[in-house]
Structures are given as structure tokens and as C-alpha cells.
Amino acid sequence: MKVLKFGGTSVGSIKNIKRVKEIITDGEEKIVVLSAMSGTTNALVEISEFIKNNNSSEAIQRIKILEQKYQEVLYELFESSNIKQEVENYIYLVFEFLKEGVFEKYSELLYNKIVSRGELLSTYIFTKYLNQEGVNAQLLPALEFMRIDKTNDPDDFYIKQNLQRLIQDSLPADIYITQGFICLNAYGEIANLQRGGSDYTATIIGGIVKAEEVQIWTDIDGMHNNDPRFVENTHAISNLSFDEAAELAYFGAKILHPQTVMPARKANIPVRLKNTLLPESYGTLISKEFKGEGIKAIAAKDTITAIKIKSARMLLAYGFLKKVFEIFEKHETSIDMITTSEIAVSLTIDDAKNLVSIVEELEKFSMVEVDNHQSIICLVGHSVVRHHETHRLFKVLQDIPIRMISYGGSNNNISLLVNTNDKITALKSLNSYIFDFEVV
Ligand code: ASP
């Protein structure tokens, strides 16, 4: 059994919905995970913002605009029949729910309920479309099996029990469709796996059903060796190990939700990134195999804050770092990069919401400097740290002001911290130094 996930653009137009139907109807049994149609989740987030700010007239206005979009989908995708009537009723109910939500008291739960409607709509519409076209497809409601625990990790036991039960109880089908992104929390309330979380849904399911492969279908032909928004002539990387892909996803390669690799690595299930618009292209295969050597890819992550903590007390003392780390732990803030000298330690965080309290506590025993507007540039490849060509990197660094460098933390990653104003120049010069020398 394979698990295939299709992203927002893949189900974002009538043409693409029809393409997806072609891709999945190859006679093999599969589970298909869908995102919301492109633009829908953003629209729902905006609607929630208007509700939060008590701007009910704008919220209603936006709901009506979105409803219009779904009316168009209904008329273009369905022929007059009972199925069309069922879809029309469903769309009506979803939008009635949203309109009633405008007059409810805003809460996180209301937000979660509102944003969940995108995936509920796309999966219902797509399943009914497949049925209309004679495909034996059944809907598996994610809210009946997908659940996270108190630490926001998937509750594997619950998911397995309930997914198996649902499949057994459902009518036999060639294709099972389910919602990405949405889930229940530990208290049984509607929650989600964070923006872009449908990829994660797919590998969680893949791990549970021991899928032979998980495929993530988007509108780009795999994970690229540099950021195509800033650098020309990037190309898709054919093979990545789980570790390499996890580093790239976390450090900015937008194509994959950062947590996606974890369940696949745990269950050793290959993940293939594919392009819905170019199904015949190879894409990127992520597996436990390490292929190729040297730097394979560069990614960048913005909105990083660097914190330098300086203290004479650090000299020849033990326990100083413990004290520092405990403060970050207390404020539930994770640290990405870290470098130390004998009297100072620099580290980076990407979530600065507790920065003021963290700095206040650090200042009790050290001098603290904070730099905002930083970017981490991450260079990834198997054994990059040891590879004989990696010295090229240091030639490039002469011309780019580097704030921090992390080398040797793992064999697969070298990270640089630069001011965000220097990011594009850094990505371009690293690109020409590294990839123009055909290091394979
Ligand atoms: N629809 C959700 C979002 O836009 C989840 C996803 O697409 O993966 O973030």
C-alpha cells in the first residue's frame, strides 16, 4: 500500500483535480491525503483574524467570497446528479458553520475549527468527484483517527487502532481519501499539525500502515539544491538520506513540513517528492541510503535571533552552559545553533516570543547582546564535514560577513549565520563556488 499526499495547488484548480485523478487511478490500492485547495487555509486564517478583531462584516464578506469559489468548483466539476446535490448540501453546511462562527466568542478552538474546513471541503469534493467518475473511493475522516498527545506528538497507538477500525468498517475501496493537517488534540478537540502539516499526516499514516512508500506531490519537481526564488539554475536532488532531508526541511527548504521525515525514518519508509504537473519526472527520493558526497544542497531560514552571552564566570567554570540552557528550557524556547569560546557563548533561536524574559534572566549573571534579522544558511550533504572539497567553502566566506559558524555538530550539516541583508549574496556565491565545481 502506498500513501500519496497532494498539496494545495495539486487540488487548487479543476484542471489539477483531474490530473490528480489520472495519477491515482493506476489500479493500485492506496491512501490519498489531501491539503485544502490552494488559498483556502490562508483565507480561513484571515477570516479568523477578522472574528478575533470583532470585524464581523469583513469576516462575512470574506466568507462569501470563499463560498463563491466553491460554488464555481461545484458547477465546473459535477454533472447534474444526486452526487452534485450532496456536494452542494455539504458546501452549504460548511459555509453556514463559518457564518455562525462569526458571532461566537473567539478562542483557539474556534480558530482550529475554522481552519479545518479547508481540508474537510477538499476531501469531500474530491471523493465525490471520484465517485462520479466511477472510481471506488471512500472517505476516511481524519478526525476519527488522527490524534496528537499532550506534547503534540502523534498518538501512534490511538491512530493505529482507529485507522484500522475505520478501514475495516468502511466499504471496500480501491482508494481511501483522508484530510491532511487536521487532527484531534489530547482532549479530543479539533486541532492541527501546524501550517503545511499535511505532509506530516502522510508520513504518520505511512508509518502506521507500514506503507511501501509515501509520495508527497506538489508543484515543484523535488527538493532543490538551492533556493530557486533567489538563485538561478537550481536543480532537483535525486536522492537524499533521511538525515539530509530533515536538516533541509527544518532549515528552510519550504517543500517539506519540517517534522515529515521523523515518522518515515522511524518506520524506514521511503518518501518520494513528486511534481503533479510533471508526473514523469523522477523527483527526490528520501530514504535511509546515503548517495553522493560533498555539499548537496543549501537552504536558508530567516527570522532568526542571535544571542551572545558573555561572562567572566564562564572561565574555567563548569555548569555555566547548564544554567544558560535551563533558562531556555523554562521558557520553552528551542536553540538551533550554538558556538562557544572560553568566556562567551552565542546561540540562535527562531521563536523570539519569550526573548524579553529570557534576556532578563540571563542578564542576572552575564552581559547579553541580541541581534535580530539574522538568517541561518545550512549546507547539507553526506559527510560534508569530512569531504576533501569542503575547504572551498572557506574561500567564499572571506567575502561574506559571517556571524556564527557551526561545523561538526553532525557530519551532514554545516550552518552559517548571516545578517538577512547578506543572505541572497551568500546563497549566490556559495552556489557558484560549490555547485560549479561538480562535487559529487
Ligand atoms: N492547508 C494547510 C496549510 O495551508 C495544511 C497543508 O497544506 O499542508 O497550511
Short mmCIF file of C-alpha atoms and ligand atoms in Angstrom, two decimals:
data_model
loop_
_atom_site.label_atom_id
_atom_site.label_comp_id
_atom_site.label_asym_id
_atom_site.label_seq_id
_atom_site.Cartn_x
_atom_site.Cartn_y
_atom_site.Cartn_z
CA MET A 1 0.00 0.00 0.00
CA LYS A 2 1.26 3.48 -0.85
CA VAL A 3 0.29 6.77 0.76
CA LEU A 4 0.08 9.75 -1.62
CA LYS A 5 -0.28 13.31 -0.42
CA PHE A 6 -1.37 16.10 -2.74
CA GLY A 7 -0.73 19.72 -1.79
CA GLY A 8 -2.92 22.79 -2.20
CA THR A 9 -2.03 23.59 -5.82
CA SER A 10 -2.50 19.94 -6.83
CA VAL A 11 -6.16 20.24 -5.86
CA GLY A 12 -6.37 24.01 -6.43
CA SER A 13 -8.00 24.04 -9.88
CA ILE A 14 -10.36 21.87 -11.89
CA LYS A 15 -7.53 21.02 -14.29
CA ASN A 16 -5.27 19.87 -11.47
CA ILE A 17 -8.01 17.92 -9.72
CA LYS A 18 -8.45 15.99 -12.96
CA ARG A 19 -4.68 15.42 -13.17
CA VAL A 20 -4.67 14.02 -9.64
CA LYS A 21 -7.46 11.64 -10.59
CA GLU A 22 -5.34 10.37 -13.50
CA ILE A 23 -2.30 9.93 -11.26
CA ILE A 24 -4.06 7.94 -8.56
CA THR A 25 -6.22 5.68 -10.71
CA ASP A 26 -3.48 3.20 -11.67
CA GLY A 27 -5.23 0.15 -10.23
CA GLU A 28 -3.15 0.05 -7.03
CA GLU A 29 -4.81 0.32 -3.63
CA LYS A 30 -3.73 3.48 -1.81
CA ILE A 31 -4.47 6.09 0.81
CA VAL A 32 -4.61 9.65 -0.53
CA VAL A 33 -4.06 12.58 1.83
CA LEU A 34 -5.24 15.99 0.64
CA SER A 35 -4.49 19.57 1.66
CA ALA A 36 -7.08 22.29 1.34
CA MET A 37 -7.44 23.86 -2.13
CA SER A 38 -4.72 26.49 -2.53
CA GLY A 39 -5.62 29.81 -0.94
CA THR A 40 -8.34 28.32 1.26
CA THR A 41 -6.40 27.92 4.51
CA ASN A 42 -4.96 31.43 4.16
CA ALA A 43 -8.48 32.77 3.59
CA LEU A 44 -9.75 30.89 6.66
CA VAL A 45 -6.88 32.24 8.77
CA GLU A 46 -7.81 35.76 7.66
CA ILE A 47 -11.47 35.17 8.46
CA SER A 48 -10.46 34.04 11.96
CA GLU A 49 -8.38 37.20 12.36
CA PHE A 50 -11.41 39.35 11.50
CA ILE A 51 -13.51 37.44 14.01
CA LYS A 52 -10.81 37.87 16.65
CA ASN A 53 -10.77 41.62 15.98
CA ASN A 54 -14.59 41.80 16.14
CA ASN A 55 -14.78 42.83 12.50
CA SER A 56 -17.80 40.68 11.69
CA SER A 57 -18.83 42.49 8.50
CA GLU A 58 -15.39 41.90 6.90
CA ALA A 59 -15.42 38.27 8.14
CA ILE A 60 -18.83 37.68 6.49
CA GLN A 61 -17.64 39.39 3.32
CA ARG A 62 -14.58 37.09 3.10
CA ILE A 63 -16.71 34.01 3.80
CA LYS A 64 -18.99 34.95 0.90
CA ILE A 65 -16.03 35.39 -1.45
CA LEU A 66 -14.72 31.96 -0.48
CA GLU A 67 -18.18 30.41 -0.84
CA GLN A 68 -18.39 31.79 -4.37
CA LYS A 69 -15.16 29.99 -5.24
CA TYR A 70 -16.61 26.67 -4.08
CA GLN A 71 -19.83 27.28 -6.00
CA GLU A 72 -17.70 27.60 -9.14
CA VAL A 73 -15.88 24.34 -8.33
CA LEU A 74 -19.26 22.65 -7.84
CA TYR A 75 -20.59 23.77 -11.22
CA GLU A 76 -17.43 23.00 -13.14
CA LEU A 77 -16.66 19.61 -11.62
CA PHE A 78 -20.06 17.95 -11.28
CA GLU A 79 -22.75 16.94 -13.72
CA SER A 80 -26.37 17.24 -12.57
CA SER A 81 -26.97 14.24 -10.36
CA ASN A 82 -27.59 13.13 -6.77
CA ILE A 83 -23.86 13.40 -6.19
CA LYS A 84 -23.88 17.06 -7.19
CA GLN A 85 -26.78 17.66 -4.82
CA GLU A 86 -24.88 16.00 -1.96
CA VAL A 87 -21.83 18.18 -2.61
CA GLU A 88 -23.99 21.30 -2.81
CA ASN A 89 -25.55 20.44 0.56
CA TYR A 90 -22.15 19.83 2.10
CA ILE A 91 -20.74 23.14 0.86
CA TYR A 92 -23.85 24.89 2.18
CA LEU A 93 -23.40 23.36 5.65
CA VAL A 94 -19.70 24.27 5.82
CA PHE A 95 -20.39 27.89 4.95
CA GLU A 96 -23.35 28.08 7.36
CA PHE A 97 -20.98 26.84 10.04
CA LEU A 98 -18.47 29.58 9.17
CA LYS A 99 -21.15 32.28 9.17
CA GLU A 100 -22.39 31.18 12.61
CA GLY A 101 -18.76 31.20 13.83
CA VAL A 102 -18.54 34.93 13.15
CA PHE A 103 -20.83 35.60 16.10
CA GLU A 104 -19.11 33.22 18.52
CA LYS A 105 -16.57 34.28 21.11
CA TYR A 106 -13.12 33.92 19.60
CA SER A 107 -10.92 31.14 21.00
CA GLU A 108 -8.10 28.91 19.80
CA LEU A 109 -10.63 26.12 19.42
CA LEU A 110 -12.81 28.29 17.19
CA TYR A 111 -9.73 29.10 15.09
CA ASN A 112 -8.90 25.38 14.79
CA LYS A 113 -12.47 24.57 13.81
CA ILE A 114 -12.48 27.28 11.16
CA VAL A 115 -9.14 26.34 9.54
CA SER A 116 -10.12 22.66 9.49
CA ARG A 117 -12.91 23.41 6.96
CA GLY A 118 -10.41 23.67 4.09
CA GLU A 119 -9.37 20.02 4.24
CA LEU A 120 -12.93 18.90 5.02
CA LEU A 121 -14.13 20.61 1.84
CA SER A 122 -11.33 19.43 -0.48
CA THR A 123 -11.60 15.78 0.58
CA TYR A 124 -15.38 15.64 0.41
CA ILE A 125 -15.46 17.27 -3.02
CA PHE A 126 -12.65 15.11 -4.37
CA THR A 127 -14.11 11.82 -3.09
CA LYS A 128 -17.49 12.66 -4.61
CA TYR A 129 -15.82 13.63 -7.88
CA LEU A 130 -14.03 10.26 -7.99
CA ASN A 131 -17.33 8.50 -7.28
CA GLN A 132 -18.99 10.44 -10.10
CA GLU A 133 -16.19 9.25 -12.41
CA GLY A 134 -16.81 5.63 -11.40
CA VAL A 135 -13.81 5.29 -9.06
CA ASN A 136 -14.36 3.20 -5.95
CA ALA A 137 -13.14 5.77 -3.40
CA GLN A 138 -14.10 6.11 0.27
CA LEU A 139 -13.53 8.95 2.69
CA LEU A 140 -11.72 8.19 5.97
CA PRO A 141 -12.42 11.16 8.28
CA ALA A 142 -9.10 12.19 9.86
CA LEU A 143 -10.94 13.46 12.93
CA GLU A 144 -11.90 9.86 13.67
CA PHE A 145 -8.33 8.55 13.86
CA MET A 146 -5.62 11.26 13.75
CA ARG A 147 -4.70 12.44 17.22
CA ILE A 148 -1.80 14.14 18.97
CA ASP A 149 -0.81 13.78 22.61
CA LYS A 150 -0.09 16.44 25.23
CA THR A 151 3.40 17.01 23.81
CA ASN A 152 1.93 17.43 20.30
CA ASP A 153 3.43 14.16 19.09
CA PRO A 154 1.26 11.74 17.13
CA ASP A 155 -0.53 9.28 19.42
CA ASP A 156 0.54 6.23 17.40
CA PHE A 157 -1.45 3.72 19.45
CA TYR A 158 -4.72 5.64 19.11
CA ILE A 159 -4.12 6.34 15.42
CA LYS A 160 -3.37 2.72 14.62
CA GLN A 161 -6.39 1.32 16.47
CA ASN A 162 -8.81 3.79 14.94
CA LEU A 163 -7.43 3.80 11.42
CA GLN A 164 -7.58 0.02 11.27
CA ARG A 165 -11.12 0.04 12.62
CA LEU A 166 -12.22 2.68 10.13
CA ILE A 167 -10.76 0.79 7.17
CA GLN A 168 -12.35 -2.46 8.35
CA ASP A 169 -15.74 -0.81 8.87
CA SER A 170 -15.72 1.14 5.64
CA LEU A 171 -16.97 -0.32 2.37
CA PRO A 172 -14.13 -1.96 0.43
CA ALA A 173 -12.43 0.66 -1.71
CA ASP A 174 -9.56 0.98 -4.17
CA ILE A 175 -8.71 4.44 -2.92
CA TYR A 176 -9.11 5.84 0.58
CA ILE A 177 -9.12 9.62 0.86
CA THR A 178 -8.37 11.49 4.05
CA GLN A 179 -7.64 15.00 5.28
CA GLY A 180 -4.10 16.17 5.88
CA PHE A 181 -3.26 18.75 8.56
CA ILE A 182 -6.27 18.28 10.85
CA CYS A 183 -6.37 16.11 13.95
CA LEU A 184 -7.70 15.88 17.49
CA ASN A 185 -5.65 17.00 20.45
CA ALA A 186 -5.15 15.03 23.66
CA TYR A 187 -8.54 16.30 24.93
CA GLY A 188 -10.40 15.20 21.81
CA GLU A 189 -10.82 18.74 20.46
CA ILE A 190 -10.18 19.77 16.86
CA ALA A 191 -6.53 20.75 16.41
CA ASN A 192 -3.95 20.63 13.62
CA LEU A 193 -0.37 19.71 12.83
CA GLN A 194 0.59 23.35 12.11
CA ARG A 195 0.66 25.09 8.74
CA GLY A 196 1.87 22.82 5.95
CA GLY A 197 1.16 19.81 8.18
CA SER A 198 -0.44 17.58 5.52
CA ASP A 199 3.00 16.19 4.64
CA TYR A 200 3.35 15.14 8.24
CA THR A 201 -0.10 13.48 8.16
CA ALA A 202 1.06 11.42 5.18
CA THR A 203 4.19 10.05 6.85
CA ILE A 204 2.37 9.44 10.14
CA ILE A 205 -0.16 7.32 8.22
CA GLY A 206 2.63 5.75 6.16
CA GLY A 207 4.39 4.65 9.34
CA ILE A 208 1.19 3.24 10.87
CA VAL A 209 0.12 1.21 7.81
CA LYS A 210 3.75 0.27 7.03
CA ALA A 211 3.39 1.74 3.57
CA GLU A 212 5.76 0.62 0.87
CA GLU A 213 6.30 4.31 0.00
CA VAL A 214 4.94 7.74 0.88
CA GLN A 215 4.70 10.18 -2.01
CA ILE A 216 4.41 13.94 -1.49
CA TRP A 217 3.03 15.57 -4.64
CA THR A 218 3.48 19.33 -5.02
CA ASP A 219 4.05 21.77 -7.88
CA ILE A 220 7.84 21.51 -7.91
CA ASP A 221 9.90 18.58 -9.13
CA GLY A 222 11.60 17.65 -5.86
CA MET A 223 13.85 19.24 -3.28
CA HIS A 224 16.21 21.69 -4.97
CA ASN A 225 19.92 22.14 -4.32
CA ASN A 226 19.40 25.85 -3.56
CA ASP A 227 16.51 28.26 -3.14
CA PRO A 228 15.01 28.79 -6.64
CA ARG A 229 13.47 32.08 -5.50
CA PHE A 230 16.91 33.65 -5.16
CA VAL A 231 19.32 31.58 -7.23
CA GLU A 232 19.08 30.68 -10.92
CA ASN A 233 19.60 27.23 -12.42
CA THR A 234 18.91 25.19 -9.33
CA HIS A 235 18.02 21.55 -9.86
CA ALA A 236 16.13 18.83 -8.02
CA ILE A 237 18.31 16.48 -5.96
CA SER A 238 17.60 12.85 -6.91
CA ASN A 239 18.46 11.17 -3.62
CA LEU A 240 18.63 12.34 -0.05
CA SER A 241 19.05 10.41 3.17
CA PHE A 242 16.51 10.91 5.95
CA ASP A 243 19.07 12.96 7.88
CA GLU A 244 19.90 15.22 4.95
CA ALA A 245 16.22 15.79 4.15
CA ALA A 246 15.36 16.52 7.78
CA GLU A 247 18.09 19.18 8.00
CA LEU A 248 16.95 20.80 4.76
CA ALA A 249 13.28 20.76 5.69
CA TYR A 250 13.99 22.27 9.07
CA PHE A 251 16.39 24.87 7.75
CA GLY A 252 14.19 26.39 5.13
CA ALA A 253 13.52 24.12 2.16
CA LYS A 254 9.82 25.02 2.00
CA ILE A 255 8.80 21.97 0.03
CA LEU A 256 8.53 19.74 3.09
CA HIS A 257 7.00 20.31 6.52
CA PRO A 258 9.93 20.01 8.98
CA GLN A 259 8.56 17.10 11.00
CA THR A 260 7.63 14.99 7.98
CA VAL A 261 10.78 12.92 7.89
CA MET A 262 10.55 11.67 11.50
CA PRO A 263 7.81 9.03 11.17
CA ALA A 264 9.26 7.85 7.85
CA ARG A 265 12.74 7.44 9.30
CA LYS A 266 11.35 5.66 12.36
CA ALA A 267 9.49 3.12 10.21
CA ASN A 268 12.10 3.16 7.42
CA ILE A 269 9.64 4.10 4.70
CA PRO A 270 10.97 5.87 1.60
CA VAL A 271 9.45 9.26 0.85
CA ARG A 272 9.29 10.39 -2.76
CA LEU A 273 8.71 14.04 -3.68
CA LYS A 274 6.86 14.32 -6.99
CA ASN A 275 5.51 17.06 -9.23
CA THR A 276 1.79 16.85 -10.09
CA LEU A 277 2.39 18.98 -13.19
CA LEU A 278 5.24 16.72 -14.39
CA PRO A 279 4.41 13.25 -13.06
CA GLU A 280 7.04 11.52 -15.18
CA SER A 281 9.97 13.42 -13.64
CA TYR A 282 11.98 11.43 -11.07
CA GLY A 283 11.60 13.93 -8.20
CA THR A 284 13.54 13.35 -5.00
CA LEU A 285 13.75 10.05 -3.20
CA ILE A 286 14.36 10.28 0.55
CA SER A 287 15.46 7.02 2.13
CA LYS A 288 17.97 5.56 4.54
CA GLU A 289 20.58 5.27 1.77
CA PHE A 290 23.37 7.82 1.59
CA LYS A 291 24.20 8.63 -2.02
CA GLY A 292 26.80 11.08 -3.30
CA GLU A 293 29.30 13.03 -1.28
CA GLY A 294 30.14 16.65 -0.60
CA ILE A 295 27.66 19.51 -0.31
CA LYS A 296 24.41 18.52 -2.00
CA ALA A 297 22.13 21.38 -1.07
CA ILE A 298 21.87 24.80 0.52
CA ALA A 299 18.82 26.17 2.32
CA ALA A 300 18.19 29.30 4.33
CA LYS A 301 15.93 30.08 7.24
CA ASP A 302 15.00 33.68 8.11
CA THR A 303 13.71 35.49 11.23
CA ILE A 304 16.48 34.12 13.40
CA THR A 305 17.61 35.92 16.56
CA ALA A 306 21.22 35.59 17.75
CA ILE A 307 22.02 35.97 21.44
CA LYS A 308 25.55 36.44 22.74
CA ILE A 309 26.01 35.66 26.44
CA LYS A 310 29.32 36.83 27.89
CA SER A 311 30.55 36.23 31.39
CA ALA A 312 33.90 36.15 33.12
CA ARG A 313 32.34 33.50 35.35
CA MET A 314 32.44 31.11 32.44
CA LEU A 315 36.23 30.99 32.52
CA LEU A 316 37.37 27.61 33.82
CA ALA A 317 33.95 27.10 35.41
CA TYR A 318 31.65 24.16 34.99
CA GLY A 319 27.88 24.25 34.93
CA PHE A 320 27.67 27.61 33.11
CA LEU A 321 26.03 26.21 29.97
CA LYS A 322 23.62 24.20 32.08
CA LYS A 323 22.48 27.41 33.72
CA VAL A 324 22.01 29.05 30.31
CA PHE A 325 20.13 26.11 28.83
CA GLU A 326 17.83 25.86 31.82
CA ILE A 327 16.59 29.38 31.14
CA PHE A 328 15.70 28.49 27.55
CA GLU A 329 14.06 25.29 28.72
CA LYS A 330 12.00 27.18 31.30
CA HIS A 331 10.73 29.49 28.54
CA GLU A 332 10.06 26.58 26.15
CA THR A 333 12.37 28.07 23.54
CA SER A 334 14.48 25.76 21.46
CA ILE A 335 18.01 26.62 20.41
CA ASP A 336 19.13 25.97 16.84
CA MET A 337 22.80 26.89 16.56
CA ILE A 338 25.40 27.29 19.24
CA THR A 339 29.09 28.28 19.33
CA THR A 340 31.22 28.85 22.38
CA SER A 341 34.51 30.42 23.40
CA GLU A 342 36.02 30.35 26.86
CA ILE A 343 34.18 33.47 28.02
CA ALA A 344 31.16 33.71 25.74
CA VAL A 345 28.50 31.61 24.12
CA SER A 346 26.45 32.60 21.10
CA LEU A 347 23.26 30.85 20.20
CA THR A 348 20.27 31.30 17.95
CA ILE A 349 16.53 30.89 18.38
CA ASP A 350 13.77 31.17 15.80
CA ASP A 351 10.90 31.74 18.20
CA ALA A 352 11.52 35.08 19.92
CA LYS A 353 8.20 35.40 21.76
CA ASN A 354 9.83 34.90 25.18
CA LEU A 355 13.01 36.80 24.33
CA VAL A 356 12.47 39.64 26.81
CA SER A 357 12.09 37.30 29.79
CA ILE A 358 14.99 35.12 28.64
CA VAL A 359 17.31 38.14 28.36
CA GLU A 360 16.18 39.43 31.75
CA GLU A 361 17.20 36.18 33.40
CA LEU A 362 20.48 35.86 31.51
CA GLU A 363 21.43 39.40 32.49
CA LYS A 364 21.44 38.38 36.15
CA PHE A 365 24.80 36.68 35.62
CA SER A 366 26.12 37.80 32.19
CA MET A 367 26.26 40.51 29.55
CA VAL A 368 23.81 39.87 26.77
CA GLU A 369 23.77 41.14 23.17
CA VAL A 370 20.85 40.43 20.85
CA ASP A 371 20.96 40.59 17.04
CA ASN A 372 17.68 40.33 15.14
CA HIS A 373 17.20 39.95 11.42
CA GLN A 374 19.57 37.01 11.03
CA SER A 375 19.40 34.03 8.66
CA ILE A 376 20.80 30.55 9.03
CA ILE A 377 22.31 29.15 5.87
CA CYS A 378 22.53 25.43 6.05
CA LEU A 379 24.81 23.33 3.81
CA VAL A 380 23.82 19.70 3.68
CA GLY A 381 25.38 16.53 2.33
CA HIS A 382 26.65 13.17 3.44
CA SER A 383 29.86 13.59 5.46
CA VAL A 384 30.24 17.22 4.31
CA VAL A 385 32.35 17.93 7.31
CA ARG A 386 34.99 15.41 6.25
CA HIS A 387 34.75 15.79 2.50
CA HIS A 388 38.00 16.87 0.80
CA GLU A 389 36.24 19.55 -1.28
CA THR A 390 34.59 21.31 1.65
CA HIS A 391 37.56 23.65 2.04
CA ARG A 392 36.15 25.58 -0.96
CA LEU A 393 33.54 26.89 1.40
CA PHE A 394 36.08 28.86 3.39
CA LYS A 395 37.18 30.75 0.27
CA VAL A 396 33.64 32.06 -0.15
CA LEU A 397 33.39 33.03 3.47
CA GLN A 398 36.12 35.63 3.02
CA ASP A 399 33.63 37.90 1.26
CA ILE A 400 30.53 37.33 3.42
CA PRO A 401 30.27 38.65 6.98
CA ILE A 402 29.54 35.52 8.99
CA ARG A 403 28.16 35.99 12.49
CA MET A 404 28.44 32.33 13.55
CA ILE A 405 29.52 29.05 12.06
CA SER A 406 28.59 25.59 13.22
CA TYR A 407 30.84 22.85 11.89
CA GLY A 408 30.96 19.27 13.05
CA GLY A 409 27.72 19.18 15.07
CA SER A 410 26.66 16.49 12.65
CA ASN A 411 28.56 15.03 9.72
CA ASN A 412 25.82 16.11 7.35
CA ASN A 413 25.48 19.78 8.10
CA ILE A 414 27.47 22.99 8.22
CA SER A 415 25.46 26.03 9.30
CA LEU A 416 26.35 29.68 8.89
CA LEU A 417 24.61 32.63 10.47
CA VAL A 418 24.50 35.82 8.40
CA ASN A 419 22.58 39.08 8.54
CA THR A 420 19.44 38.61 6.43
CA ASN A 421 20.57 41.52 4.21
CA ASP A 422 23.55 39.36 3.14
CA LYS A 423 21.54 36.18 2.62
CA ILE A 424 20.93 36.38 -1.13
CA THR A 425 24.56 37.30 -1.88
CA ALA A 426 25.69 34.44 0.33
CA LEU A 427 23.35 31.93 -1.35
CA LYS A 428 24.52 33.03 -4.80
CA SER A 429 28.23 32.96 -4.07
CA LEU A 430 28.02 29.66 -2.22
CA ASN A 431 26.12 28.30 -5.19
CA SER A 432 28.76 29.25 -7.72
CA TYR A 433 31.64 28.10 -5.55
CA ILE A 434 30.10 24.81 -4.57
CA PHE A 435 27.99 23.60 -7.44
CA ASP A 436 30.02 24.96 -10.31
CA PHE A 437 32.79 22.62 -9.20
CA GLU A 438 30.77 19.46 -9.75
CA VAL A 439 31.39 17.97 -6.34
CA VAL A 440 29.63 14.61 -6.43
N1 ASP B 1 -3.88 23.51 4.38
C1 ASP B 1 -2.86 23.60 5.38
C2 ASP B 1 -1.98 24.81 5.12
O1 ASP B 1 -2.17 25.52 4.14
C3 ASP B 1 -2.05 22.35 5.50
C4 ASP B 1 -1.27 21.97 4.28
O2 ASP B 1 -1.49 22.44 3.19
O3 ASP B 1 -0.39 21.12 4.42
O4 ASP B 1 -1.09 25.05 5.90
#
